[in-house]
Coordinates of C-alpha atoms in Angstrom, one line a residue:
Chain A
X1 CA 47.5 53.2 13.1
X2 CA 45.2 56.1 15.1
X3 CA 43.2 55.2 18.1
X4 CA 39.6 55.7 17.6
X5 CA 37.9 57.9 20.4
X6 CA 34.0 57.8 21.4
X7 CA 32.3 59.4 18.4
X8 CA 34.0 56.3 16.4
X9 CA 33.5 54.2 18.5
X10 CA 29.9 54.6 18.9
X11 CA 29.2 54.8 15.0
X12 CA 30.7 51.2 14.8
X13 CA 28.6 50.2 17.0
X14 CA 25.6 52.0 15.3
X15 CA 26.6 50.7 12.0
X16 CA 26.9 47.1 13.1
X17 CA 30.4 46.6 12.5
X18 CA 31.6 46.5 16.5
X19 CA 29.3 44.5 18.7
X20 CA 29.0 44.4 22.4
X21 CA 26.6 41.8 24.3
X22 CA 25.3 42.6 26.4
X23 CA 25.4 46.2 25.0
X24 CA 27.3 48.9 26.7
X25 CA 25.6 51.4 29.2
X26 CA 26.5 54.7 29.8
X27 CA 29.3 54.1 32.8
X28 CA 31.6 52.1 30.1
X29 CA 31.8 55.0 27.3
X30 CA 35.1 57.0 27.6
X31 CA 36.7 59.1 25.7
X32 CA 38.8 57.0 23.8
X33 CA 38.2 53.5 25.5
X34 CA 35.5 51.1 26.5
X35 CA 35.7 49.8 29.8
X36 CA 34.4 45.8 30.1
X37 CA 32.4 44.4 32.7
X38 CA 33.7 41.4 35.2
X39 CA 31.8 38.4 34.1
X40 CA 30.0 35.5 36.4
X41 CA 32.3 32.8 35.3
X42 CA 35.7 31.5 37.5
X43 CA 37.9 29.3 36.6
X44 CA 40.2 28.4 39.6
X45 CA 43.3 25.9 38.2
X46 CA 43.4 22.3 39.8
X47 CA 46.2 21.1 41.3
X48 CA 45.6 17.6 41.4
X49 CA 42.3 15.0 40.7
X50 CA 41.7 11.8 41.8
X51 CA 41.8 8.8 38.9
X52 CA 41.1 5.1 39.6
X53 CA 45.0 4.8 40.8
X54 CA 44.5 7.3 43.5
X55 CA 45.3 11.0 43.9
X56 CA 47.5 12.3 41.0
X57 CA 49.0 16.1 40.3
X58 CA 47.6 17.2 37.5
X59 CA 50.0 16.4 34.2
X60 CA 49.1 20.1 33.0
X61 CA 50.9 19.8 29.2
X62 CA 48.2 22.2 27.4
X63 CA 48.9 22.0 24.0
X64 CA 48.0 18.7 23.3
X65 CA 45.1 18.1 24.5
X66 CA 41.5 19.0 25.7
X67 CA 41.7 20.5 29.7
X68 CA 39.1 21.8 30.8
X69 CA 39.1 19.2 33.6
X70 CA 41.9 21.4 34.7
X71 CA 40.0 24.0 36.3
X72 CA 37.3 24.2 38.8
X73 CA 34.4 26.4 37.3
X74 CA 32.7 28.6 39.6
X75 CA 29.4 30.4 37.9
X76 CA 27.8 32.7 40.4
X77 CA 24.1 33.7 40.1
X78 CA 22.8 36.9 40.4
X79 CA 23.9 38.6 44.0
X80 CA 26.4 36.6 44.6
X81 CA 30.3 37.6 45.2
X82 CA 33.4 36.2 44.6
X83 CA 36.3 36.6 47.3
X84 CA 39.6 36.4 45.8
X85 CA 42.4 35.4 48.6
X86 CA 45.8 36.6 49.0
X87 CA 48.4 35.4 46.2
X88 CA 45.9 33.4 44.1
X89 CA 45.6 33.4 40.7
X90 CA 42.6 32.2 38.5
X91 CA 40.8 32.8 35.2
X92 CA 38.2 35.4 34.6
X93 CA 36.0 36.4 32.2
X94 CA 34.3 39.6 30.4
X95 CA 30.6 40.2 30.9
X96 CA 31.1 41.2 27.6
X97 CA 30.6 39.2 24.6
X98 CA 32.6 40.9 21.7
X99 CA 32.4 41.2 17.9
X100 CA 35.6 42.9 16.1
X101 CA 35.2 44.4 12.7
X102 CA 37.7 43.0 10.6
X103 CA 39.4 46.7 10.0
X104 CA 40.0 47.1 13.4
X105 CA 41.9 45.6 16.5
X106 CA 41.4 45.8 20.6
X107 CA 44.0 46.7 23.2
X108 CA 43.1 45.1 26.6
X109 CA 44.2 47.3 29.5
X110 CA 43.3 47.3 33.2
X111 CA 41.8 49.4 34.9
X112 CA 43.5 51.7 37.2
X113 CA 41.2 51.2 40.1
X114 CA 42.3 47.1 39.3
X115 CA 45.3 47.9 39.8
X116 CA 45.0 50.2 43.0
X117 CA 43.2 46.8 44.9
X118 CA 46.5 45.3 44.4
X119 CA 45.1 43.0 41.6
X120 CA 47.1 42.2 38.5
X121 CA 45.5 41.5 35.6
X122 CA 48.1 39.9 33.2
X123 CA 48.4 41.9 30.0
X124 CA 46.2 40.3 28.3
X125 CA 46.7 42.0 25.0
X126 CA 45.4 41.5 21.7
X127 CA 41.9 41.1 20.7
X128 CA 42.2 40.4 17.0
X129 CA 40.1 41.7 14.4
X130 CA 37.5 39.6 13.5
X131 CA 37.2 38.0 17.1
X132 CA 33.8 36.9 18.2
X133 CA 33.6 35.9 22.2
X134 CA 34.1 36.6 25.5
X135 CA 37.4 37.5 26.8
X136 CA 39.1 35.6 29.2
X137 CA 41.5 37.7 31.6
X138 CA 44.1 36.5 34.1
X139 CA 43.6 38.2 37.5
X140 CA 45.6 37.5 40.1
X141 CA 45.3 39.0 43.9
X142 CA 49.2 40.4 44.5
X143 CA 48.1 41.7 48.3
X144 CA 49.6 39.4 51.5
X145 CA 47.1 39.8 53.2
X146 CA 43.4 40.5 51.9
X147 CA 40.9 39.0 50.2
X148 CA 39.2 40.9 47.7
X149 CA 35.9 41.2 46.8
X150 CA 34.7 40.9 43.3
X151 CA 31.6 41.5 42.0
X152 CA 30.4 40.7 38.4
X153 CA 29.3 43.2 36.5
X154 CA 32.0 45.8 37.7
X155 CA 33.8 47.0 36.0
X156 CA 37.4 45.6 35.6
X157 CA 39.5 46.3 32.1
X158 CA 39.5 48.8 29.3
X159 CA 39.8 48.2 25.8
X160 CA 41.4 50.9 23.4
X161 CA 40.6 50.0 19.6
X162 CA 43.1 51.0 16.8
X163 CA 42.6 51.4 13.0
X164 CA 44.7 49.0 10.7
X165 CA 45.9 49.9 7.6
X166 CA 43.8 47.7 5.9
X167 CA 41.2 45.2 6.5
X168 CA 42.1 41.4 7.0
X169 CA 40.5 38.8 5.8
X170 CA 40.9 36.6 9.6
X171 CA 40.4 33.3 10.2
X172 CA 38.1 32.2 12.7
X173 CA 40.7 31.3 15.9
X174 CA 40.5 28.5 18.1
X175 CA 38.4 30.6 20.4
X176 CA 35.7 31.7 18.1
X177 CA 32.2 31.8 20.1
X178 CA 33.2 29.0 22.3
X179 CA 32.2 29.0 26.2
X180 CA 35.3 30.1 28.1
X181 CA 35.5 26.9 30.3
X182 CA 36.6 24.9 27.9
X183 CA 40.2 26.2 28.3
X184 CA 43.2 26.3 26.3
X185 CA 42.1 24.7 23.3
X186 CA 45.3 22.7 21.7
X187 CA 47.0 23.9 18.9
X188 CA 47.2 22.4 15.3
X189 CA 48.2 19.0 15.5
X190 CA 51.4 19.4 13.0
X191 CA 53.1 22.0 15.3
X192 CA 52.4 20.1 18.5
X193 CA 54.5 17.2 16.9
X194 CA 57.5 19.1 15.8
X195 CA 57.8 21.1 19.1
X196 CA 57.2 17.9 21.8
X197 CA 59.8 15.9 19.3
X198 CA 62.2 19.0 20.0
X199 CA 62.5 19.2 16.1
X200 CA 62.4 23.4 15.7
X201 CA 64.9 23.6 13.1
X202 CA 62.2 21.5 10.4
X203 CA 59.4 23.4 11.8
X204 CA 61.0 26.4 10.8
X205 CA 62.2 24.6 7.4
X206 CA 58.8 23.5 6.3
X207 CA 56.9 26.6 7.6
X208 CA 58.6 29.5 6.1
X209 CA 56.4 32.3 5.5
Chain B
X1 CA -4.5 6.5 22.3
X2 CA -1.1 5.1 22.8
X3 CA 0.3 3.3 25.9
X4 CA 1.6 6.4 27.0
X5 CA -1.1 8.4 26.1
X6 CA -3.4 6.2 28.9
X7 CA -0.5 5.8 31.6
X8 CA -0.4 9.9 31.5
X9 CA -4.3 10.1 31.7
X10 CA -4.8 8.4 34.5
X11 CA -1.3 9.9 36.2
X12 CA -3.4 13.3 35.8
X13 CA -6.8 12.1 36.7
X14 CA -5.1 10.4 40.6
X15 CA -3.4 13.8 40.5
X16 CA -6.8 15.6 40.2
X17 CA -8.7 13.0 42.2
X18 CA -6.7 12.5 45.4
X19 CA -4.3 14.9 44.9
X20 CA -3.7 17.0 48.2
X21 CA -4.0 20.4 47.9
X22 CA -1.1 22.7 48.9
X23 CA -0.4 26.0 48.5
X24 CA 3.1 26.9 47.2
X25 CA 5.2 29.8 49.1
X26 CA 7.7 30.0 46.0
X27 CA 5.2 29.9 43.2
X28 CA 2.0 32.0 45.5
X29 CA 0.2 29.1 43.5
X30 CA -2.1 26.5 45.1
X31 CA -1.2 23.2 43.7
X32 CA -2.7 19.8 43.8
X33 CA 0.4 17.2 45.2
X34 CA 0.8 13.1 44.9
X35 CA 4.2 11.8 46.6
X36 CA 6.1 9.1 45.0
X37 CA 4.1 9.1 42.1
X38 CA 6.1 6.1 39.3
X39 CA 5.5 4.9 36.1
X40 CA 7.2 2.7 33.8
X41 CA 6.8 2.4 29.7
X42 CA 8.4 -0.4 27.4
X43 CA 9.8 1.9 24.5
X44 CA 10.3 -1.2 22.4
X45 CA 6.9 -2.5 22.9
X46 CA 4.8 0.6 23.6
X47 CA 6.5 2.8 21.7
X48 CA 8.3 6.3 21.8
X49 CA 6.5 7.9 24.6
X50 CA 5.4 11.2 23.0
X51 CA 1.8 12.6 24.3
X52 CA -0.6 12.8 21.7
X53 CA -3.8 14.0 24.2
X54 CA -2.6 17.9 23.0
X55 CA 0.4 19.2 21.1
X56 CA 4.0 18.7 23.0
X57 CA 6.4 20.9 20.5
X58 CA 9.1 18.3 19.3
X59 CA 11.8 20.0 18.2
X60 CA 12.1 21.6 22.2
X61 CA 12.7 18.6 23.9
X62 CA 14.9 17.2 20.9
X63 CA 17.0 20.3 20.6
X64 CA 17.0 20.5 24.4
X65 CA 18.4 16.6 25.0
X66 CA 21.2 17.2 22.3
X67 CA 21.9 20.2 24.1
X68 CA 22.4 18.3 27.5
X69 CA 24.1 15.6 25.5
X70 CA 27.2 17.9 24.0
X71 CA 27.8 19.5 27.5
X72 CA 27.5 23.0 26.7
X73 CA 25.9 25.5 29.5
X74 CA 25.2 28.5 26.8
X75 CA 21.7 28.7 25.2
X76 CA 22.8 30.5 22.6
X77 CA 25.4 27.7 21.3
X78 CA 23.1 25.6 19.5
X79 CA 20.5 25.9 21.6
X80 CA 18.0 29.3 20.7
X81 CA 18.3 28.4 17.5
X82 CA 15.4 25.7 18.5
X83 CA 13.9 26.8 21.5
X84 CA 14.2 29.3 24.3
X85 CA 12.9 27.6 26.8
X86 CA 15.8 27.8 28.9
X87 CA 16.5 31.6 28.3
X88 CA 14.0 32.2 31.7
X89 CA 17.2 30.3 33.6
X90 CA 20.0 32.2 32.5
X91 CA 22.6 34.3 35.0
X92 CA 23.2 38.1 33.2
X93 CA 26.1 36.6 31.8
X94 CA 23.5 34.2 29.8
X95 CA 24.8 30.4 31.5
X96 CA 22.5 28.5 32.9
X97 CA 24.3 27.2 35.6
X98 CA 22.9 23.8 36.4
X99 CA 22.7 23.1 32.7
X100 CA 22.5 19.5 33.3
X101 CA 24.8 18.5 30.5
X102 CA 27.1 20.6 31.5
X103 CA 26.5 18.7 35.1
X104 CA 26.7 15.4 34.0
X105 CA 29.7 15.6 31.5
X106 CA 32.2 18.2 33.1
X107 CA 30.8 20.0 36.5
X108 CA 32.3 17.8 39.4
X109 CA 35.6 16.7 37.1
X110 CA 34.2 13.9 35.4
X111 CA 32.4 13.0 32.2
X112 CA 29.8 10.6 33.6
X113 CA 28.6 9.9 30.5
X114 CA 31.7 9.2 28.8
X115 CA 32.4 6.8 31.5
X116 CA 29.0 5.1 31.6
X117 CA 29.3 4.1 28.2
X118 CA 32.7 3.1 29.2
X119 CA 31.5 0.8 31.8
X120 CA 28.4 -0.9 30.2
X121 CA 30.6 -1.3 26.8
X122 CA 33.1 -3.3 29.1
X123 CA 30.6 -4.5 32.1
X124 CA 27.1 -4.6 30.6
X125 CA 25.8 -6.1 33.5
X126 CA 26.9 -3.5 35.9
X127 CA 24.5 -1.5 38.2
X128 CA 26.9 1.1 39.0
X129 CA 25.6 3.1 35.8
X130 CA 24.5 6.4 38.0
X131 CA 24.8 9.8 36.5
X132 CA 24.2 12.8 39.0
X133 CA 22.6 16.5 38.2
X134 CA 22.3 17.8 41.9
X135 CA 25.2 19.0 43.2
X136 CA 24.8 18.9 47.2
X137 CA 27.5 21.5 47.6
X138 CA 25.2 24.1 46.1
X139 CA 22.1 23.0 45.3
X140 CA 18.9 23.2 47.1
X141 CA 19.0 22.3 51.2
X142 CA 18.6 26.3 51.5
X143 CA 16.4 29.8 51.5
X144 CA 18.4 31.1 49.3
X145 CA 16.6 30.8 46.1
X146 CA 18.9 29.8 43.0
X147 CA 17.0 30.8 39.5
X148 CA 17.1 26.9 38.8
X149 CA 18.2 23.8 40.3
X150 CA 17.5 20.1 38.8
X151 CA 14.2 18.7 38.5
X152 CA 15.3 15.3 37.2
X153 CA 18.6 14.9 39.8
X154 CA 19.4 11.3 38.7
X155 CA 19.1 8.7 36.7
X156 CA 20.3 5.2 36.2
X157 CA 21.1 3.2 33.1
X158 CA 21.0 -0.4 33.4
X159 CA 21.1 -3.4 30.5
X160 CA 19.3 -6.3 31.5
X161 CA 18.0 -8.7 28.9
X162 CA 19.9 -7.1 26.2
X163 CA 18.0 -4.3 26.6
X164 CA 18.6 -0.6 28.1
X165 CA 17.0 0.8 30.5
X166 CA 16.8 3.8 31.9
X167 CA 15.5 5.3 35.7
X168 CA 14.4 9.1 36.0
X169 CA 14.6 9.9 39.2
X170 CA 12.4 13.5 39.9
X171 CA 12.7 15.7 42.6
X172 CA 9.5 17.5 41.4
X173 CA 7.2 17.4 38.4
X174 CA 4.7 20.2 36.8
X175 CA 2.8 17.0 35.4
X176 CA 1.0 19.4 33.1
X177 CA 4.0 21.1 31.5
X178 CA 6.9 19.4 32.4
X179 CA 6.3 15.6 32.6
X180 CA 5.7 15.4 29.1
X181 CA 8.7 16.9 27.6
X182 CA 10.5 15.4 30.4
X183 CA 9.6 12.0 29.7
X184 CA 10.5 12.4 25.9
X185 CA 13.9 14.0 26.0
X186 CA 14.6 11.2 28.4
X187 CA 13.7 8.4 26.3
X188 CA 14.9 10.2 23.4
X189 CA 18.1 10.1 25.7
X190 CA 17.7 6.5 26.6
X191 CA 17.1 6.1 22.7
X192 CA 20.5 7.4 21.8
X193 CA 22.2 5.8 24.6
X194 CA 20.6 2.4 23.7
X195 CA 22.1 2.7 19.9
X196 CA 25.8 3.8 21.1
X197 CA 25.9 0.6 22.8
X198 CA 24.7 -1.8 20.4
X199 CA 21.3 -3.1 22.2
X200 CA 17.7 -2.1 21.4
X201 CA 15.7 0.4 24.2
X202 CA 13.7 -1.6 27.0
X203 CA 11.8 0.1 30.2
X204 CA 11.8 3.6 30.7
X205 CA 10.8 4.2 34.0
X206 CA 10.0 8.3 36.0
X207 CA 9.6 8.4 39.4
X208 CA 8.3 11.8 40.9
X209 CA 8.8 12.4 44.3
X210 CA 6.9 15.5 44.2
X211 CA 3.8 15.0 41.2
X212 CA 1.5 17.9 41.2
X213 CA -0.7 20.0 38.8
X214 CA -0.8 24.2 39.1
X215 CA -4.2 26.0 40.1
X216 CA -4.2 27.5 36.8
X217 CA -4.0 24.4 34.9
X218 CA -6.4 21.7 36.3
X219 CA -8.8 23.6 33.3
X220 CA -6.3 21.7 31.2
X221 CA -6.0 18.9 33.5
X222 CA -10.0 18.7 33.2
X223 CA -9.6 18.6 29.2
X224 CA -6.5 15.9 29.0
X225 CA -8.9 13.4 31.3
X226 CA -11.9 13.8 28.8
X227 CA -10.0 13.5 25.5
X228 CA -9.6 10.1 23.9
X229 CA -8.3 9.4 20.2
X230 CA -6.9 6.5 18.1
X231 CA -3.6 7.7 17.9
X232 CA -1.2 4.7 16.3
X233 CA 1.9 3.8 18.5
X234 CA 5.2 6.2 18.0
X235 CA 8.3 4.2 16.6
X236 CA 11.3 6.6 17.1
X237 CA 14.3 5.6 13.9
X238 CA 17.5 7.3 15.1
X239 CA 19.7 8.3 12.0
X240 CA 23.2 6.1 12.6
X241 CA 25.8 7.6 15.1
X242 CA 23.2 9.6 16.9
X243 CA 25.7 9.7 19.8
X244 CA 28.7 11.3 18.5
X245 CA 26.7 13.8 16.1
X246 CA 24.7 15.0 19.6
X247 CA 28.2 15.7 21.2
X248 CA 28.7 17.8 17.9
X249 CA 25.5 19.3 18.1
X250 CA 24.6 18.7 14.6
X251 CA 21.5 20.3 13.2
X252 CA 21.1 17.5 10.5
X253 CA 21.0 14.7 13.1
X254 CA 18.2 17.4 15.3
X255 CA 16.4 17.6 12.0
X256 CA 16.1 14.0 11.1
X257 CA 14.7 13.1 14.2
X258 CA 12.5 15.8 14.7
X259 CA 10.9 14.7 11.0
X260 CA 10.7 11.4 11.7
X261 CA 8.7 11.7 15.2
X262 CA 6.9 15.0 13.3
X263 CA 5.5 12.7 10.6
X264 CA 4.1 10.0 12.6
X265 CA 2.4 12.8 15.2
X266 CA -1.4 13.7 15.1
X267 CA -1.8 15.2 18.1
X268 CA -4.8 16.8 19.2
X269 CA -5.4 20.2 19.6
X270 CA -3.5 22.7 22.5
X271 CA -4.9 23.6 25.1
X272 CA -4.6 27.1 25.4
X273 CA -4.0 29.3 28.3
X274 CA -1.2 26.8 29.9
X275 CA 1.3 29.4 31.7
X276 CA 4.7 28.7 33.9
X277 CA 4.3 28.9 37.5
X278 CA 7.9 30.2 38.1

């Protein structure tokens, strides 16, 4: 695998293959990266709701089931700001919607500056070939003591691309073009049975590669 | 001209007759202004509500009410592939963010329209059927001028007689542009509603509390009080399980019932020059 640097990069993007939407400006180029823009969307997780019974924690299993009533969604307009406080942790997103070739793959860094604010964004890894969305990123504020300001549109993580081998033939993922807040999508309904009935030893049995 | 057709024409001509002439700081247009302006319209025996005095594009307000129904905030799911009507209301990171299906079915934690077809399935008679677009902890109430905030905040769904009716409650209404579409995406809505739940569509009822017609329209205004035709009443047939497929967002279901109002509509000519005071 080789790591494809700006005159690659912006070929891919001229032919069509690698797309970025809103397209990238001038500050995001490097060398051999592309930094991503902070989106307007936050998700900040729920801890409880309240249900005809009264208030209830929130029974967060996420594999099973649709959650997106799990989070509060927080969509700024234009000029606004988002303060994140001391310690907490929420969902983010990428200005950035993103189109992989099917030849390539994404390595999702922060930035160093993130990481100077005393902000953690959780490695959030992989963006597979073939991908088509937004990415959703993790941050958390690791300082005691201060809030920090965020502002969408700055810029937040990079993203290093690296050739494969070959070209895949993906299939669409569970996270193909769909709106961020809809949260952790569940996973096929075959696994989830064999993993909540603690049954690992047929699911490895019937699924051999 | 249909029922609605005449109800419309003579909401335009009070508009232009006694309306009260203001001049709008937000727009820097003078308007012409009726408060508490209400009509009402039996869909079952007046027919679908769709305007016939000049061209209302159907496929907008169809795509644009499935839209609503499936919850989603993003034009471009589903959405510009119809219309981009909405595309003048999106953040940079392209949401609109008082999309109202988004508001009615997961904004404040709850799916109300899940849960109003809940209640009437189990309670028909109950008045507590109130879904809620405005959200008081952000919108309006302020200088601070959001990009969009919801012109139809409310409505009500009630079954009384067997029959489903819905209230459209309107904070305020460009009669010229807006009350038409408005009107038939929510009857279209009502429509929908009214077949999930097994009974046939009664009164649809819109009250405006703020009715008024732009500076640069009352030309148009002018024309729509003149224009008379024999347009024959509008009977809306909603393919089966229009519910569920508008929570899919399927283009089959948009299709169907955009051909089956597009066949029945004659309308007269458009009236050109018609901009959006934004």
């Amino acid at each position: 695998m080789a790591i494809i640097t700006k005159q690659q990069i912006i070929e891919k993007i001229n032919s069509g293959s690698l797309l970025f939407k809103p397209n990238l400006d001038q500050f995001q180029l490097q060398e051999h990266s592309v930094d991503l823009r902070l989106g307007f969307t936050f998700m900040i997780p729920k801890m409880w709701h309240m249900t005809p019974k009264g208030r209830e924690s929130l029974d967060v299993t996420h594999f099973d089931k649709r959650n997106h009533e799990y989070f509060e969604v927080i969509e700024l307009e234009q000029g606004q700001y988002f303060d994140l406080l001391p310690q907490e942790y929420i969902l983010v997103s990428t200005l950035e919607s993103i189109k992989m070739p099917v030849d390539l793959m994404g390595v999702l860094y922060p930035r160093s500056s993130t990481n100077r604010k005393g902000l953690s964004l959780d490695l959030t890894g992989i963006i597979d070939a073939g991908y088509e969305g937004q990415l959703v990123l993790p941050i958390r504020n690791n300082t005691r003591s201060q809030a920090v300001r965020l502002y969408p549109g700055e810029r937040l993580c990079q993203v290093v691309f690296e050739e494969l081998k070959n070209a895949v033939t993906p299939r669409p993922s569970k996270y193909h073009q769909k709106d961020i807040i809809e949260g952790v999508q569940t996973e096929k309904k075959t696994e989830v049975e064999l993993i909540t009935s603690g049954d690992i030893k047929k699911l490895k049995e019937d699924y051999k590669i | 001209m249909t029922k609605f057709d005449q109800i419309y024409q003579n909401l335009v001509k009070e508009i232009m007759t006694n309306g009260i002439v203001e001049f709008s700081e937000r727009t820097g247009y003078e308007t012409k202004a009726i408060p508490g302006l209400h009509f009402s319209i039996d869909i079952e025996k007046d027919g679908f509500p769709l305007l016939t005095l000049r061209k209302i594009p159907i496929k907008m307000f169809v795509a644009e009410q499935i839209w609503f129904i499936s919850g989603t905030r993003k034009p471009e799911i589903f959405l510009r592939d119809y219309t981009k009507i909405w595309d003048l209301f999106t953040n940079p990171g392209d949401v609109v963010t008082v999309a109202y299906g988004y508001r009615w079915r997961k904004h404040f934690g709850r799916d109300q329209l899940a849960l109003l077809i809940d209640l009437l399935q189990k309670e028909p008679s109950s008045r507590h059927g109130v879904i809620v677009t405005w959200d008081p902890a952000q919108d309006g109430l302020s200088l601070v001028k959001k990009k969009n905030v919801p012109c139809p905040y409310t409505f009500t769904v009630n079954i009384i007689g067997k029959r489903l009716h819905l209230h459209n409650i309107i904070r305020s209404n460009d009669v010229i542009l807006g009350t038409p579409g408005d009107v038939a995406g929510f009857a279209l809505l009502q429509c929908i509603l009214a077949q999930k739940l097994g009974v046939k569509p009664g009164i649809y009822s819109h009250s405006i509390s703020n009715a008024h017609i732009y500076s640069n329209h009352y030309h148009g205004a002018e024309e729509i009080i003149k224009r008379k035709n024999d347009h024959p009443t509008i009977r809306l047939e909603l393919p089966p399980k229009a519910f569920e497929k508008s929570e899919k967002m399927d283009k089959g279901l948009t299709d169907a019932i955009i051909d089956n109002l597009a066949k029945q509509y004659n309308p007269m000519e458009a009236i050109t020059g018609l901009k959006i005071a934004l």
